[in-house]
PDB file of C-alpha atoms and ligand atoms in Angstrom:
ATOM      1  CA  MET L   2      -1.993  -5.293  19.518  1.00  0.00           C
ATOM      2  CA  LEU L   3      -3.742  -2.921  17.117  1.00  0.00           C
ATOM      3  CA  VAL L   4      -1.501  -3.362  14.160  1.00  0.00           C
ATOM      4  CA  VAL L   5      -0.580  -7.007  14.228  1.00  0.00           C
ATOM      5  CA  TYR L   6       2.786  -7.734  12.438  1.00  0.00           C
ATOM      6  CA  GLU L   7       3.524 -11.298  11.161  1.00  0.00           C
ATOM      7  CA  LYS L   8       6.382 -12.971   8.761  1.00  0.00           C
ATOM      8  CA  SER L   9       6.883 -15.843   6.528  1.00  0.00           C
ATOM      9  CA  ASP L  10       9.030 -16.374   3.633  1.00  0.00           C
ATOM     10  CA  HIS L  11       9.940 -12.723   2.834  1.00  0.00           C
ATOM     11  CA  VAL L  12       6.777 -11.792   2.985  1.00  0.00           C
ATOM     12  CA  ALA L  13       5.610  -9.405   6.344  1.00  0.00           C
ATOM     13  CA  THR L  14       1.347  -9.598   6.606  1.00  0.00           C
ATOM     14  CA  ILE L  15       0.466  -6.179   8.565  1.00  0.00           C
ATOM     15  CA  THR L  16      -3.265  -6.197   9.983  1.00  0.00           C
ATOM     16  CA  LEU L  17      -5.161  -3.112  11.073  1.00  0.00           C
ATOM     17  CA  ASN L  18      -6.609  -5.112  14.205  1.00  0.00           C
ATOM     18  CA  ARG L  19      -9.894  -3.027  15.421  1.00  0.00           C
ATOM     19  CA  PRO L  20     -12.226  -4.909  14.085  1.00  0.00           C
ATOM     20  CA  GLU L  21     -15.385  -3.537  16.503  1.00  0.00           C
ATOM     21  CA  ALA L  22     -14.478  -0.053  15.239  1.00  0.00           C
ATOM     22  CA  PHE L  23     -14.016  -1.485  11.489  1.00  0.00           C
ATOM     23  CA  ASN L  24     -10.301  -1.169  12.194  1.00  0.00           C
ATOM     24  CA  ALA L  25     -10.536   2.900  12.160  1.00  0.00           C
ATOM     25  CA  ILE L  26      -7.516   4.608  12.802  1.00  0.00           C
ATOM     26  CA  SER L  27      -7.324   6.035  16.534  1.00  0.00           C
ATOM     27  CA  PRO L  28      -4.139   7.749  17.051  1.00  0.00           C
ATOM     28  CA  GLU L  29      -2.965   4.749  18.839  1.00  0.00           C
ATOM     29  CA  VAL L  30      -3.764   2.597  15.763  1.00  0.00           C
ATOM     30  CA  TYR L  31      -1.766   5.568  13.457  1.00  0.00           C
ATOM     31  CA  GLN L  32       1.204   5.314  15.716  1.00  0.00           C
ATOM     32  CA  GLU L  33       1.681   1.482  16.012  1.00  0.00           C
ATOM     33  CA  PHE L  34       1.000   1.362  12.032  1.00  0.00           C
ATOM     34  CA  SER L  35       3.146   3.800  11.234  1.00  0.00           C
ATOM     35  CA  ASP L  36       5.888   1.923  13.820  1.00  0.00           C
ATOM     36  CA  THR L  37       5.134  -1.129  11.635  1.00  0.00           C
ATOM     37  CA  MET L  38       5.872   0.282   8.305  1.00  0.00           C
ATOM     38  CA  ILE L  39       9.054   1.568   9.594  1.00  0.00           C
ATOM     39  CA  ARG L  40       9.922  -2.016  10.861  1.00  0.00           C
ATOM     40  CA  PHE L  41       9.073  -3.736   8.082  1.00  0.00           C
ATOM     41  CA  ARG L  42      11.173  -0.829   5.736  1.00  0.00           C
ATOM     42  CA  ASP L  43      14.311  -1.820   7.751  1.00  0.00           C
ATOM     43  CA  ASP L  44      14.105  -5.507   8.409  1.00  0.00           C
ATOM     44  CA  PRO L  45      16.146  -7.260   5.723  1.00  0.00           C
ATOM     45  CA  ASP L  46      14.549 -10.557   6.048  1.00  0.00           C
ATOM     46  CA  VAL L  47      11.470  -9.021   4.194  1.00  0.00           C
ATOM     47  CA  TRP L  48      10.881  -8.303   0.843  1.00  0.00           C
ATOM     48  CA  VAL L  49       6.916  -7.320   0.180  1.00  0.00           C
ATOM     49  CA  ALA L  50       4.435  -6.461   2.464  1.00  0.00           C
ATOM     50  CA  ILE L  51       0.532  -7.231   2.217  1.00  0.00           C
ATOM     51  CA  ILE L  52      -1.593  -5.118   4.522  1.00  0.00           C
ATOM     52  CA  THR L  53      -4.774  -6.360   5.096  1.00  0.00           C
ATOM     53  CA  GLY L  54      -7.699  -5.344   8.069  1.00  0.00           C
ATOM     54  CA  ALA L  55      -9.091  -7.669  10.863  1.00  0.00           C
ATOM     55  CA  GLY L  56     -12.682  -8.997  10.379  1.00  0.00           C
ATOM     56  CA  GLN L  57     -14.993  -9.808   7.467  1.00  0.00           C
ATOM     57  CA  LYS L  58     -16.609  -6.129   7.051  1.00  0.00           C
ATOM     58  CA  ALA L  59     -13.312  -3.685   6.584  1.00  0.00           C
ATOM     59  CA  PHE L  60      -9.975  -3.307   5.765  1.00  0.00           C
ATOM     60  CA  SER L  61     -10.868   0.564   7.560  1.00  0.00           C
ATOM     61  CA  ALA L  62     -13.187   3.068   7.526  1.00  0.00           C
ATOM     62  CA  GLY L  63     -10.903   5.455   8.238  1.00  0.00           C
ATOM     63  CA  ALA L  64      -9.584   8.029  10.855  1.00  0.00           C
ATOM     64  CA  ASP L  65     -10.959   7.848  13.918  1.00  0.00           C
ATOM     65  CA  ILE L  66     -13.883  10.311  13.812  1.00  0.00           C
ATOM     66  CA  LYS L  67     -14.145  10.508  17.459  1.00  0.00           C
ATOM     67  CA  GLN L  68     -10.496  10.124  18.896  1.00  0.00           C
ATOM     68  CA  MET L  69      -8.605  11.427  15.273  1.00  0.00           C
ATOM     69  CA  LEU L  70     -10.662  14.104  14.024  1.00  0.00           C
ATOM     70  CA  PRO L  71     -10.876  16.034  17.175  1.00  0.00           C
ATOM     71  CA  ARG L  72      -7.494  15.831  17.909  1.00  0.00           C
ATOM     72  CA  LEU L  73      -6.226  16.848  14.029  1.00  0.00           C
ATOM     73  CA  ALA L  74      -8.242  20.064  14.664  1.00  0.00           C
ATOM     74  CA  ASP L  75      -5.605  20.847  17.439  1.00  0.00           C
ATOM     75  CA  LYS L  76      -2.206  22.683  15.469  1.00  0.00           C
ATOM     76  CA  SER L  77       0.143  21.498  18.011  1.00  0.00           C
ATOM     77  CA  PHE L  78      -0.728  17.865  17.498  1.00  0.00           C
ATOM     78  CA  ALA L  79       1.785  16.127  15.255  1.00  0.00           C
ATOM     79  CA  LEU L  80       1.378  12.542  13.523  1.00  0.00           C
ATOM     80  CA  PRO L  81       4.298  10.749  13.282  1.00  0.00           C
ATOM     81  CA  PRO L  82       5.095   9.727   9.092  1.00  0.00           C
ATOM     82  CA  GLY L  83       3.048   7.275   7.545  1.00  0.00           C
ATOM     83  CA  ILE L  84       3.016   5.839   4.106  1.00  0.00           C
ATOM     84  CA  MET L  85       0.660   8.270   3.003  1.00  0.00           C
ATOM     85  CA  ARG L  86       2.671  10.876   3.801  1.00  0.00           C
ATOM     86  CA  GLY L  87       6.097  11.394   4.937  1.00  0.00           C
ATOM     87  CA  LEU L  88       7.422   7.600   4.903  1.00  0.00           C
ATOM     88  CA  ASN L  89       8.960   6.608   1.728  1.00  0.00           C
ATOM     89  CA  ILE L  90       9.231   2.640   1.577  1.00  0.00           C
ATOM     90  CA  TRP L  91      10.676   1.224  -1.928  1.00  0.00           C
ATOM     91  CA  LYS L  92       9.637  -2.450  -1.196  1.00  0.00           C
ATOM     92  CA  PRO L  93       6.349  -3.477  -2.563  1.00  0.00           C
ATOM     93  CA  ILE L  94       3.052  -3.173  -0.681  1.00  0.00           C
ATOM     94  CA  ILE L  95      -0.078  -5.458  -1.541  1.00  0.00           C
ATOM     95  CA  ALA L  96      -3.619  -3.957  -0.161  1.00  0.00           C
ATOM     96  CA  ALA L  97      -5.342  -7.027   0.153  1.00  0.00           C
ATOM     97  CA  ILE L  98      -9.098  -5.208   1.171  1.00  0.00           C
ATOM     98  CA  ASN L  99     -11.122  -7.176   2.900  1.00  0.00           C
ATOM     99  CA  GLY L 100     -13.999  -4.919   2.854  1.00  0.00           C
ATOM    100  CA  LEU L 101     -15.071  -1.201   3.298  1.00  0.00           C
ATOM    101  CA  ALA L 102     -11.749   0.954   2.437  1.00  0.00           C
ATOM    102  CA  LEU L 103     -13.360   4.624   3.224  1.00  0.00           C
ATOM    103  CA  GLY L 104     -11.368   7.680   4.205  1.00  0.00           C
ATOM    104  CA  GLY L 105      -7.524   7.278   5.260  1.00  0.00           C
ATOM    105  CA  GLY L 106      -8.721   3.665   4.700  1.00  0.00           C
ATOM    106  CA  LEU L 107      -8.792   4.056   1.234  1.00  0.00           C
ATOM    107  CA  GLU L 108      -5.544   6.475   1.563  1.00  0.00           C
ATOM    108  CA  ILE L 109      -3.819   3.673   3.275  1.00  0.00           C
ATOM    109  CA  VAL L 110      -5.391   1.235  -0.306  1.00  0.00           C
ATOM    110  CA  LEU L 111      -3.673   3.912  -2.486  1.00  0.00           C
ATOM    111  CA  ALA L 112       0.185   4.223  -0.903  1.00  0.00           C
ATOM    112  CA  CYS L 113       0.125   0.705  -1.622  1.00  0.00           C
ATOM    113  CA  ASP L 114       1.590  -0.543  -5.254  1.00  0.00           C
ATOM    114  CA  ILE L 115      -0.788  -3.604  -5.817  1.00  0.00           C
ATOM    115  CA  ARG L 116      -4.101  -3.854  -4.728  1.00  0.00           C
ATOM    116  CA  ILE L 117      -6.336  -6.778  -4.334  1.00  0.00           C
ATOM    117  CA  ALA L 118     -10.194  -6.959  -2.911  1.00  0.00           C
ATOM    118  CA  ALA L 119     -12.633  -9.017  -2.020  1.00  0.00           C
ATOM    119  CA  GLU L 120     -16.209  -8.815  -3.799  1.00  0.00           C
ATOM    120  CA  ASN L 121     -17.894  -7.067  -0.556  1.00  0.00           C
ATOM    121  CA  ALA L 122     -14.905  -4.563  -0.712  1.00  0.00           C
ATOM    122  CA  ARG L 123     -16.057  -1.029  -1.416  1.00  0.00           C
ATOM    123  CA  PHE L 124     -14.475   2.289  -2.178  1.00  0.00           C
ATOM    124  CA  GLY L 125     -15.043   5.845  -1.095  1.00  0.00           C
ATOM    125  CA  THR L 126     -14.045   8.927   0.007  1.00  0.00           C
ATOM    126  CA  PRO L 127     -17.354  10.318   2.848  1.00  0.00           C
ATOM    127  CA  GLU L 128     -14.942  13.218   3.769  1.00  0.00           C
ATOM    128  CA  VAL L 129     -17.103  15.914   2.024  1.00  0.00           C
ATOM    129  CA  SER L 130     -20.417  14.186   3.854  1.00  0.00           C
ATOM    130  CA  LEU L 131     -17.953  15.710   7.269  1.00  0.00           C
ATOM    131  CA  GLY L 132     -17.671  18.785   6.062  1.00  0.00           C
ATOM    132  CA  LEU L 133     -13.834  17.895   5.280  1.00  0.00           C
ATOM    133  CA  ILE L 134     -11.459  16.768   2.668  1.00  0.00           C
ATOM    134  CA  PRO L 135      -9.375  13.846   2.308  1.00  0.00           C
ATOM    135  CA  GLY L 136      -6.145  14.267   4.202  1.00  0.00           C
ATOM    136  CA  TRP L 137      -3.879  11.434   3.910  1.00  0.00           C
ATOM    137  CA  GLY L 138      -3.377  11.855  -0.165  1.00  0.00           C
ATOM    138  CA  GLY L 139      -6.489  10.971  -1.789  1.00  0.00           C
ATOM    139  CA  THR L 140      -6.871  14.358  -3.189  1.00  0.00           C
ATOM    140  CA  GLN L 141      -3.603  13.850  -5.274  1.00  0.00           C
ATOM    141  CA  ARG L 142      -3.112  10.075  -5.946  1.00  0.00           C
ATOM    142  CA  LEU L 143      -6.657   9.742  -6.781  1.00  0.00           C
ATOM    143  CA  PRO L 144      -6.774  11.963  -9.967  1.00  0.00           C
ATOM    144  CA  ARG L 145      -2.914  10.893 -10.410  1.00  0.00           C
ATOM    145  CA  MET L 146      -4.520   7.074 -11.041  1.00  0.00           C
ATOM    146  CA  LEU L 147      -8.015   7.724 -12.142  1.00  0.00           C
ATOM    147  CA  PRO L 148      -9.334   9.933 -14.990  1.00  0.00           C
ATOM    148  CA  TRP L 149     -10.312  12.819 -14.015  1.00  0.00           C
ATOM    149  CA  CYS L 150     -13.954  12.529 -13.468  1.00  0.00           C
ATOM    150  CA  LYS L 151     -13.501   9.248 -11.920  1.00  0.00           C
ATOM    151  CA  ALA L 152     -11.532  10.980  -9.261  1.00  0.00           C
ATOM    152  CA  ALA L 153     -13.877  13.527  -9.369  1.00  0.00           C
ATOM    153  CA  GLU L 154     -17.194  11.559  -8.720  1.00  0.00           C
ATOM    154  CA  ILE L 155     -15.423   9.644  -5.780  1.00  0.00           C
ATOM    155  CA  LEU L 156     -14.104  12.661  -4.108  1.00  0.00           C
ATOM    156  CA  LEU L 157     -17.127  15.233  -4.788  1.00  0.00           C
ATOM    157  CA  MET L 158     -19.654  12.951  -4.525  1.00  0.00           C
ATOM    158  CA  GLY L 159     -18.696  10.886  -1.229  1.00  0.00           C
ATOM    159  CA  LYS L 160     -20.399   8.091  -2.138  1.00  0.00           C
ATOM    160  CA  PRO L 161     -18.580   4.541  -2.451  1.00  0.00           C
ATOM    161  CA  ILE L 162     -18.111   2.471  -5.289  1.00  0.00           C
ATOM    162  CA  ASP L 163     -18.221  -1.305  -5.629  1.00  0.00           C
ATOM    163  CA  ALA L 164     -15.065  -3.406  -6.000  1.00  0.00           C
ATOM    164  CA  GLN L 165     -16.384  -4.316  -9.354  1.00  0.00           C
ATOM    165  CA  GLU L 166     -16.581  -0.817 -10.374  1.00  0.00           C
ATOM    166  CA  ALA L 167     -13.354  -0.035  -8.517  1.00  0.00           C
ATOM    167  CA  TYR L 168     -11.697  -3.153 -11.103  1.00  0.00           C
ATOM    168  CA  ARG L 169     -13.051  -2.054 -14.259  1.00  0.00           C
ATOM    169  CA  ILE L 170     -11.789   1.967 -13.333  1.00  0.00           C
ATOM    170  CA  GLY L 171      -8.450   0.660 -13.007  1.00  0.00           C
ATOM    171  CA  LEU L 172      -8.169   1.309  -9.006  1.00  0.00           C
ATOM    172  CA  ILE L 173      -7.650  -2.237  -8.117  1.00  0.00           C
ATOM    173  CA  ASN L 174      -5.681  -5.185 -10.003  1.00  0.00           C
ATOM    174  CA  LYS L 175      -7.915  -8.286  -8.718  1.00  0.00           C
ATOM    175  CA  VAL L 176     -11.555  -9.185  -7.380  1.00  0.00           C
ATOM    176  CA  VAL L 177     -11.534 -12.338  -5.617  1.00  0.00           C
ATOM    177  CA  ALA L 178     -13.769 -14.387  -3.236  1.00  0.00           C
ATOM    178  CA  PRO L 179     -14.015 -13.434   0.567  1.00  0.00           C
ATOM    179  CA  ALA L 180     -12.045 -16.536   0.983  1.00  0.00           C
ATOM    180  CA  GLU L 181      -9.457 -16.851  -1.424  1.00  0.00           C
ATOM    181  CA  LEU L 182      -7.998 -13.019  -0.863  1.00  0.00           C
ATOM    182  CA  MET L 183      -5.161 -13.686   1.554  1.00  0.00           C
ATOM    183  CA  SER L 184      -4.246 -16.390  -0.559  1.00  0.00           C
ATOM    184  CA  THR L 185      -4.010 -14.533  -3.606  1.00  0.00           C
ATOM    185  CA  ALA L 186      -2.405 -11.559  -1.965  1.00  0.00           C
ATOM    186  CA  GLN L 187       0.423 -14.409  -0.892  1.00  0.00           C
ATOM    187  CA  GLU L 188       0.146 -15.646  -4.124  1.00  0.00           C
ATOM    188  CA  TRP L 189       1.596 -11.949  -5.634  1.00  0.00           C
ATOM    189  CA  ALA L 190       3.744 -11.419  -2.952  1.00  0.00           C
ATOM    190  CA  ALA L 191       5.541 -14.748  -3.532  1.00  0.00           C
ATOM    191  CA  ARG L 192       5.984 -14.152  -7.469  1.00  0.00           C
ATOM    192  CA  ILE L 193       7.210 -10.658  -6.793  1.00  0.00           C
ATOM    193  CA  CYS L 194       9.980 -12.379  -3.962  1.00  0.00           C
ATOM    194  CA  GLU L 195      11.181 -14.965  -7.249  1.00  0.00           C
ATOM    195  CA  ASN L 196      12.444 -11.513  -8.563  1.00  0.00           C
ATOM    196  CA  GLY L 197      15.774  -9.672  -7.112  1.00  0.00           C
ATOM    197  CA  PRO L 198      15.040  -7.972  -4.703  1.00  0.00           C
ATOM    198  CA  ILE L 199      17.321  -4.709  -5.290  1.00  0.00           C
ATOM    199  CA  ALA L 200      15.969  -4.465  -9.172  1.00  0.00           C
ATOM    200  CA  ILE L 201      12.862  -4.491  -7.327  1.00  0.00           C
ATOM    201  CA  ARG L 202      13.012  -1.257  -4.994  1.00  0.00           C
ATOM    202  CA  ALA L 203      14.818   0.059  -7.744  1.00  0.00           C
ATOM    203  CA  ALA L 204      11.768  -0.460 -10.159  1.00  0.00           C
ATOM    204  CA  LYS L 205       9.448   1.037  -7.908  1.00  0.00           C
ATOM    205  CA  GLU L 206      11.524   3.751  -6.191  1.00  0.00           C
ATOM    206  CA  ALA L 207      12.004   4.457 -10.451  1.00  0.00           C
ATOM    207  CA  MET L 208       8.014   4.699 -10.573  1.00  0.00           C
ATOM    208  CA  ILE L 209       7.761   7.095  -7.441  1.00  0.00           C
ATOM    209  CA  ARG L 210      10.137   9.163  -8.615  1.00  0.00           C
ATOM    210  CA  GLY L 211       9.853   9.312 -11.695  1.00  0.00           C
ATOM    211  CA  MET L 212       6.186  10.782 -11.376  1.00  0.00           C
ATOM    212  CA  ASN L 213       7.429  14.128 -10.541  1.00  0.00           C
ATOM    213  CA  MET L 214       9.627  14.454 -12.901  1.00  0.00           C
ATOM    214  CA  SER L 215       9.933  15.627 -16.778  1.00  0.00           C
ATOM    215  CA  LEU L 216      10.450  12.369 -18.885  1.00  0.00           C
ATOM    216  CA  ASP L 217      13.915  13.001 -19.708  1.00  0.00           C
ATOM    217  CA  ASP L 218      15.007  13.321 -15.982  1.00  0.00           C
ATOM    218  CA  GLY L 219      13.362  10.397 -15.328  1.00  0.00           C
ATOM    219  CA  LEU L 220      14.846   8.668 -18.490  1.00  0.00           C
ATOM    220  CA  ARG L 221      18.640   9.922 -16.907  1.00  0.00           C
ATOM    221  CA  LEU L 222      17.394   8.645 -13.388  1.00  0.00           C
ATOM    222  CA  GLU L 223      16.291   5.222 -14.812  1.00  0.00           C
ATOM    223  CA  GLU L 224      19.905   5.389 -16.410  1.00  0.00           C
ATOM    224  CA  SER L 225      21.903   5.686 -13.074  1.00  0.00           C
ATOM    225  CA  PHE L 226      19.732   2.997 -11.482  1.00  0.00           C
ATOM    226  CA  PHE L 227      20.407   0.468 -14.258  1.00  0.00           C
ATOM    227  CA  ALA L 228      23.885   1.060 -13.902  1.00  0.00           C
ATOM    228  CA  GLY L 229      23.908   0.510 -10.399  1.00  0.00           C
ATOM    229  CA  LEU L 230      21.903  -2.664 -10.562  1.00  0.00           C
ATOM    230  CA  THR L 231      24.312  -3.907 -13.261  1.00  0.00           C
ATOM    231  CA  THR L 232      26.934  -4.221 -10.216  1.00  0.00           C
ATOM    232  CA  THR L 233      25.123  -6.422  -7.942  1.00  0.00           C
ATOM    233  CA  GLU L 234      25.355  -9.925  -7.053  1.00  0.00           C
ATOM    234  CA  ASP L 235      22.038 -10.813  -7.857  1.00  0.00           C
ATOM    235  CA  PHE L 236      22.606  -9.458 -11.352  1.00  0.00           C
ATOM    236  CA  LYS L 237      25.202 -12.012 -11.891  1.00  0.00           C
ATOM    237  CA  GLU L 238      23.039 -14.645 -10.387  1.00  0.00           C
ATOM    238  CA  GLY L 239      20.322 -13.435 -12.169  1.00  0.00           C
ATOM    239  CA  ILE L 240      22.217 -13.786 -16.191  1.00  0.00           C
ATOM    240  CA  SER L 241      24.180 -16.961 -14.746  1.00  0.00           C
ATOM    241  CA  ALA L 242      21.038 -18.684 -13.312  1.00  0.00           C
ATOM    242  CA  PHE L 243      19.459 -17.892 -16.869  1.00  0.00           C
ATOM    243  CA  ALA L 244      22.699 -19.414 -18.667  1.00  0.00           C
ATOM    244  CA  GLU L 245      22.563 -22.399 -17.087  1.00  0.00           C
ATOM    245  CA  LYS L 246      19.056 -23.390 -17.350  1.00  0.00           C
ATOM    246  CA  ARG L 247      17.882 -23.010 -13.311  1.00  0.00           C
ATOM    247  CA  LYS L 248      15.940 -20.828 -10.989  1.00  0.00           C
ATOM    248  CA  PRO L 249      18.095 -17.927  -9.416  1.00  0.00           C
ATOM    249  CA  GLN L 250      18.846 -18.115  -6.219  1.00  0.00           C
ATOM    250  CA  TYR L 251      18.908 -13.796  -5.243  1.00  0.00           C
ATOM    251  CA  LYS L 252      20.270 -12.690  -1.770  1.00  0.00           C
ATOM    252  CA  GLY L 253      19.470  -9.197  -2.440  1.00  0.00           C
ATOM    253  CA  GLU L 254      23.453  -8.372  -2.334  1.00  0.00           C
TER     254      GLU L 254
HETATM  255  C1  LIG E 314     -15.049   6.075  14.319  1.00  0.00           C
HETATM  256  C2  LIG E 314     -15.836   4.540  13.733  1.00  0.00           C
HETATM  257  C3  LIG E 314     -15.751   4.630  12.094  1.00  0.00           C
HETATM  258  C4  LIG E 314     -14.669   5.659  12.190  1.00  0.00           C
HETATM  259  C5  LIG E 314     -17.009   3.074  12.101  1.00  0.00           C
HETATM  260  N1  LIG E 314     -16.767   3.318  13.454  1.00  0.00           N
HETATM  261  N2  LIG E 314     -16.545   3.650  11.334  1.00  0.00           N
HETATM  262  N3  LIG E 314     -15.397   5.169  14.514  1.00  0.00           N
HETATM  263  N4  LIG E 314     -14.261   6.316  13.468  1.00  0.00           N
HETATM  264  N5  LIG E 314     -14.371   6.305  10.934  1.00  0.00           N
HETATM  265  C6  LIG E 314     -17.107   2.735  14.623  1.00  0.00           C
HETATM  266  C7  LIG E 314     -18.874   3.051  14.760  1.00  0.00           C
HETATM  267  O1  LIG E 314     -18.678   4.126  16.106  1.00  0.00           O
HETATM  268  C8  LIG E 314     -19.636   1.817  15.669  1.00  0.00           C
HETATM  269  O2  LIG E 314     -18.948   1.887  17.141  1.00  0.00           O
HETATM  270  C9  LIG E 314     -18.925   1.107  15.202  1.00  0.00           C
HETATM  271  O3  LIG E 314     -17.573   1.338  14.390  1.00  0.00           O
HETATM  272  C10 LIG E 314     -19.621   0.072  14.130  1.00  0.00           C
HETATM  273  O4  LIG E 314     -20.244   1.184  13.421  1.00  0.00           O
HETATM  274  P1  LIG E 314     -22.044   1.517  12.579  1.00  0.00           P
HETATM  275  O5  LIG E 314     -21.902   2.919  12.372  1.00  0.00           O
HETATM  276  O6  LIG E 314     -22.731   1.047  13.895  1.00  0.00           O
HETATM  277  O7  LIG E 314     -22.107   0.302  11.685  1.00  0.00           O
HETATM  278  P2  LIG E 314     -22.883   0.345   9.811  1.00  0.00           P
HETATM  279  O8  LIG E 314     -23.604   1.073  10.124  1.00  0.00           O
HETATM  280  O9  LIG E 314     -22.863  -1.324   9.474  1.00  0.00           O
HETATM  281  O10 LIG E 314     -21.570   1.241   9.593  1.00  0.00           O
HETATM  282  C11 LIG E 314     -20.526   1.167   9.272  1.00  0.00           C
HETATM  283  C12 LIG E 314     -19.766   2.547   8.757  1.00  0.00           C
HETATM  284  C13 LIG E 314     -20.283   3.702   9.036  1.00  0.00           C
HETATM  285  C14 LIG E 314     -20.482   2.637   7.005  1.00  0.00           C
HETATM  286  C15 LIG E 314     -18.597   2.357   8.243  1.00  0.00           C
HETATM  287  O11 LIG E 314     -19.793   3.568  10.873  1.00  0.00           O
HETATM  288  C16 LIG E 314     -19.424   5.134   8.502  1.00  0.00           C
HETATM  289  O12 LIG E 314     -20.104   5.695   7.538  1.00  0.00           O
HETATM  290  N6  LIG E 314     -18.417   5.446   9.082  1.00  0.00           N
HETATM  291  C17 LIG E 314     -17.232   6.744   9.109  1.00  0.00           C
HETATM  292  C18 LIG E 314     -16.918   6.026   7.976  1.00  0.00           C
HETATM  293  C19 LIG E 314     -16.153   7.567   6.928  1.00  0.00           C
HETATM  294  O13 LIG E 314     -16.736   8.912   7.505  1.00  0.00           O
HETATM  295  N7  LIG E 314     -14.746   7.704   7.026  1.00  0.00           N
HETATM  296  C20 LIG E 314     -13.915   8.615   6.847  1.00  0.00           C
HETATM  297  C21 LIG E 314     -13.399   9.211   7.927  1.00  0.00           C
HETATM  298  S1  LIG E 314     -12.414  10.780   8.152  1.00  0.00           S
HETATM  299  P3  LIG E 314     -19.926   1.942  18.570  1.00  0.00           P
HETATM  300  O14 LIG E 314     -19.261   1.979  19.557  1.00  0.00           O
HETATM  301  O15 LIG E 314     -21.121   3.091  17.850  1.00  0.00           O
HETATM  302  O16 LIG E 314     -20.639   0.519  17.939  1.00  0.00           O
HETATM  303  C22 LIG E 314     -11.071  10.172   7.385  1.00  0.00           C
HETATM  304  C23 LIG E 314     -10.099  11.461   6.713  1.00  0.00           C
HETATM  305  C24 LIG E 314      -8.333  10.627   7.014  1.00  0.00           C
HETATM  306  O17 LIG E 314     -10.939   8.999   7.479  1.00  0.00           O
HETATM  307  C25 LIG E 314      -7.258  11.925   6.632  1.00  0.00           C
HETATM  308  C26 LIG E 314      -7.013  12.709   8.238  1.00  0.00           C
HETATM  309  C27 LIG E 314      -5.824  13.761   8.246  1.00  0.00           C
END
């Protein structure tokens, strides 16, 4: 399998599994990744996903330069929707970056909400060195997430930055030793799962939709989501648990 899907305790771990090619994304890997993300979206038992790469070297070195990029030049070749473009998933997604995240690999990271990296991770968009630009959101998400000059540095120099620099500029949440990467990502996922799952999805959807709205429209959207949440069983459980000084048992209802 080119993409492995495992689940336990409401958390799916999704592994790009082509370590001999730095988890480069061939058309087959892309198709499996798209299918797997839809499976995660539609699985009611699973509330959070962790995306990582197989092996010690790479999260992903991006689109497969030999198998994917020549196909993209063919106008009749269309890719299915992905989390980078076309597929909205309101459940939180954590990237556990175990090595290089280049090109499309970085663009997967940018489509994740929480990003935890091993010390050996590096981040870059080498597309310009191939006479291309990023095609899975890099030119749009990086300047929205970083100060302009740091986004420009990554996009125009084509030279990767290391994990400490990525942390310093706010591209990632945390840097850990490689051996602690997955346990840290799992701890963050478990912490998110302690919260009301419908509220978590509403928070993410409000964040993403609000990014493209005026503040007034965003505040109206928040108000309507808030009103919707006050009618849920989870909300009743949340306030009862607080009053009864116990942990809430959320069901996502
Ligand atoms: C295809 C790749 C690959 C890639 C690595 N490999 N990256 N194959 N596409 N993106 C393969 C190599 O061909 C090689 O296979 C094996 O992995 C090991 O790579 P080496 O180059 O021998 O290893 P090393 O010297 O350690 O260098 C690793 C590397 C380098 C830094 C990751 O391979 C590299 O620069 N790769 C290209 C990264 C890149 O430009 N990514 C952006 C792609 S464009 P063999 O069979 O020879 O052993 C993109 C656009 C996305 O992502 C948007 C599309 C719309």
